[in-house]
Amino acid sequence: MDNNLDVSQGEWLGSPRAFTVERHVADTMASAHWHDHIEVNLLLEGSMTYLFNGKQEFVEAGHLVLFWAAIPHQTIFVTPESPLICIYLPLVDFLALPIDAASRQAVLQGAFISEVETFSSTSAARERWVDDWLKGDNARRQLVKDETSIVVRRLMLDHVRKRAAPPPVPKLSGPEVKYAQVLTELISRQYSEKLTLPSIARHAHVHPTTANRAFRSVLGISVMEYLGRYRLARAMQRLAETDDPILNIMNDCGFGSTARFYDAFKKQTGMTPRQYRISARPL
């Protein structure tokens, strides 16, 4: 979906402290991917559907959405020729915003935040961010960052208001999508437990072969690879938000050994857990 991401490997190739804005035509992803940013999307036309944290999340043109991209995610449906603006806000910058702790934690635990109301003039101003970021001087780039911070704060404030339940949106059907949704939802609830492919499939009432086939068909990765990525995302959250001992975090997130935990962390972030904790703290 972006120039800093190797979609085939699901790996972020840019700096975790790099703020980025880009515009491209949205498309379905060949596999689930992840990166350590708060991602803000604005679809300018059409609609798309994410599979995110065990749920299908419908994205409508003109409405900002926000989620923590360290949780593996994938677009499974996009209307043709749908232009999309993507903003990648470094986690450290998000944590530094004056947002109430409960709302911030909700995002890092897998909430998918969607803007309820929008106006055409507002969308037009947001479209200008792309040109200001790509072609503007340092002053205009800083303005884009400042405006994004304000928009994110407003989005989070609106999210905590009590609102009537939104009207239901159509969900994609099909056995593969259904199985993938059930399995990802189960993993989000039980990732801290000792899980194997047979035990996950048993909890979801499917055969292990069916579970893996559905996962590869929809998400492009295996069930156990998704589980490993999800556990790592939860560990990253704890390291960024708490002072809990690293060994406790490792055990609570379901990692069976210190070596496996540190290897996974180094491979994904290029840092040890301790180094990541330091890097995720506001300067």
Short mmCIF file of C-alpha atoms in Angstrom, two decimals, residues 128-246:
data_model
loop_
_atom_site.label_atom_id
_atom_site.label_comp_id
_atom_site.label_asym_id
_atom_site.label_seq_id
_atom_site.Cartn_x
_atom_site.Cartn_y
_atom_site.Cartn_z
CA ARG A 128 -3.82 19.57 0.09
CA TRP A 129 -1.66 17.83 2.69
CA VAL A 130 -0.22 15.56 0.02
CA ASP A 131 1.06 18.44 -2.14
CA ASP A 132 2.32 20.35 0.89
CA TRP A 133 4.19 17.26 2.09
CA LEU A 134 5.66 16.25 -1.27
CA LYS A 135 6.36 19.68 -2.73
CA GLY A 136 6.36 22.11 0.18
CA ASP A 137 9.24 23.56 2.15
CA ASN A 138 10.02 22.64 5.75
CA ALA A 139 7.51 25.17 7.10
CA ARG A 140 4.65 23.64 5.09
CA ARG A 141 5.71 20.13 6.05
CA GLN A 142 5.65 21.10 9.71
CA LEU A 143 2.19 22.57 9.17
CA VAL A 144 1.00 19.21 7.81
CA LYS A 145 2.32 17.51 10.94
CA ASP A 146 0.64 20.07 13.20
CA GLU A 147 -2.68 19.82 11.38
CA THR A 148 -2.54 16.02 11.49
CA SER A 149 -2.00 16.12 15.24
CA ILE A 150 -5.06 18.33 15.70
CA VAL A 151 -7.18 16.11 13.45
CA VAL A 152 -6.10 13.00 15.36
CA ARG A 153 -6.92 14.64 18.69
CA ARG A 154 -10.36 15.64 17.44
CA LEU A 155 -10.95 12.15 16.07
CA MET A 156 -10.11 10.65 19.45
CA LEU A 157 -12.35 13.12 21.30
CA ASP A 158 -15.26 12.32 18.99
CA HIS A 159 -14.64 8.62 19.49
CA VAL A 160 -15.27 8.78 23.25
CA ARG A 161 -18.61 10.55 22.87
CA LYS A 162 -21.64 8.39 23.33
CA ARG A 163 -23.31 7.96 19.96
CA ALA A 164 -26.15 5.92 18.61
CA ALA A 165 -25.03 2.67 17.01
CA PRO A 166 -24.14 3.25 13.34
CA PRO A 167 -26.26 1.53 10.72
CA PRO A 168 -25.01 -1.93 9.76
CA VAL A 169 -22.77 -2.13 6.72
CA PRO A 170 -22.56 -5.10 4.35
CA LYS A 171 -19.98 -7.72 5.30
CA LEU A 172 -18.10 -9.81 2.80
CA SER A 173 -19.23 -13.42 2.82
CA GLY A 174 -17.60 -16.67 1.78
CA PRO A 175 -16.15 -19.49 3.90
CA GLU A 176 -12.52 -18.31 3.69
CA VAL A 177 -13.35 -14.80 4.88
CA LYS A 178 -15.58 -16.19 7.64
CA TYR A 179 -12.90 -18.58 8.89
CA ALA A 180 -10.18 -15.92 8.75
CA GLN A 181 -12.36 -13.53 10.76
CA VAL A 182 -13.21 -16.14 13.39
CA LEU A 183 -9.58 -17.20 13.75
CA THR A 184 -8.15 -13.67 14.00
CA GLU A 185 -10.78 -12.76 16.57
CA LEU A 186 -9.89 -15.86 18.59
CA ILE A 187 -6.20 -15.00 18.46
CA SER A 188 -6.89 -11.45 19.68
CA ARG A 189 -8.62 -12.93 22.75
CA GLN A 190 -6.31 -15.85 23.53
CA TYR A 191 -2.86 -14.84 22.21
CA SER A 192 -1.34 -15.06 25.71
CA GLU A 193 -2.16 -18.77 26.01
CA LYS A 194 -0.06 -21.68 24.78
CA LEU A 195 -1.48 -22.10 21.29
CA THR A 196 -0.76 -24.48 18.43
CA LEU A 197 -2.43 -24.72 15.05
CA PRO A 198 -4.54 -27.73 16.16
CA SER A 199 -5.64 -26.00 19.35
CA ILE A 200 -6.56 -22.79 17.53
CA ALA A 201 -8.49 -24.72 14.90
CA ARG A 202 -10.24 -26.76 17.60
CA HIS A 203 -11.36 -23.62 19.45
CA ALA A 204 -12.72 -22.27 16.15
CA HIS A 205 -14.39 -25.61 15.30
CA VAL A 206 -12.51 -26.06 12.02
CA HIS A 207 -9.94 -28.56 10.76
CA PRO A 208 -6.31 -27.32 10.99
CA THR A 209 -5.85 -27.73 7.24
CA THR A 210 -9.01 -25.70 6.60
CA ALA A 211 -7.82 -23.02 9.02
CA ASN A 212 -4.44 -22.63 7.34
CA ARG A 213 -5.93 -22.75 3.84
CA ALA A 214 -8.42 -20.00 4.73
CA PHE A 215 -5.67 -17.88 6.28
CA ARG A 216 -3.38 -18.17 3.29
CA SER A 217 -6.26 -17.52 0.90
CA VAL A 218 -7.39 -14.32 2.67
CA LEU A 219 -4.38 -13.04 4.61
CA GLY A 220 -1.51 -14.51 2.62
CA ILE A 221 0.24 -15.88 5.71
CA SER A 222 -0.17 -18.90 7.98
CA VAL A 223 -2.16 -18.96 11.21
CA MET A 224 0.99 -19.33 13.31
CA GLU A 225 2.79 -16.49 11.51
CA TYR A 226 -0.19 -14.22 12.22
CA LEU A 227 -0.15 -15.33 15.87
CA GLY A 228 3.53 -14.46 16.15
CA ARG A 229 2.99 -11.02 14.65
CA TYR A 230 0.01 -10.36 16.90
CA ARG A 231 1.93 -11.36 20.01
CA LEU A 232 4.77 -9.07 19.01
CA ALA A 233 2.32 -6.17 18.55
CA ARG A 234 0.96 -6.73 22.05
CA ALA A 235 4.51 -6.80 23.45
CA MET A 236 5.32 -3.57 21.60
CA GLN A 237 2.26 -1.95 23.19
CA ARG A 238 3.31 -2.98 26.69
CA LEU A 239 6.88 -1.81 26.17
CA ALA A 240 5.69 1.58 24.90
CA GLU A 241 3.02 2.17 27.53
CA THR A 242 4.29 0.56 30.73
CA ASP A 243 7.38 0.00 32.83
CA ASP A 244 6.54 -3.67 33.32
CA PRO A 245 9.62 -5.94 33.39
CA ILE A 246 10.53 -7.22 29.94
#
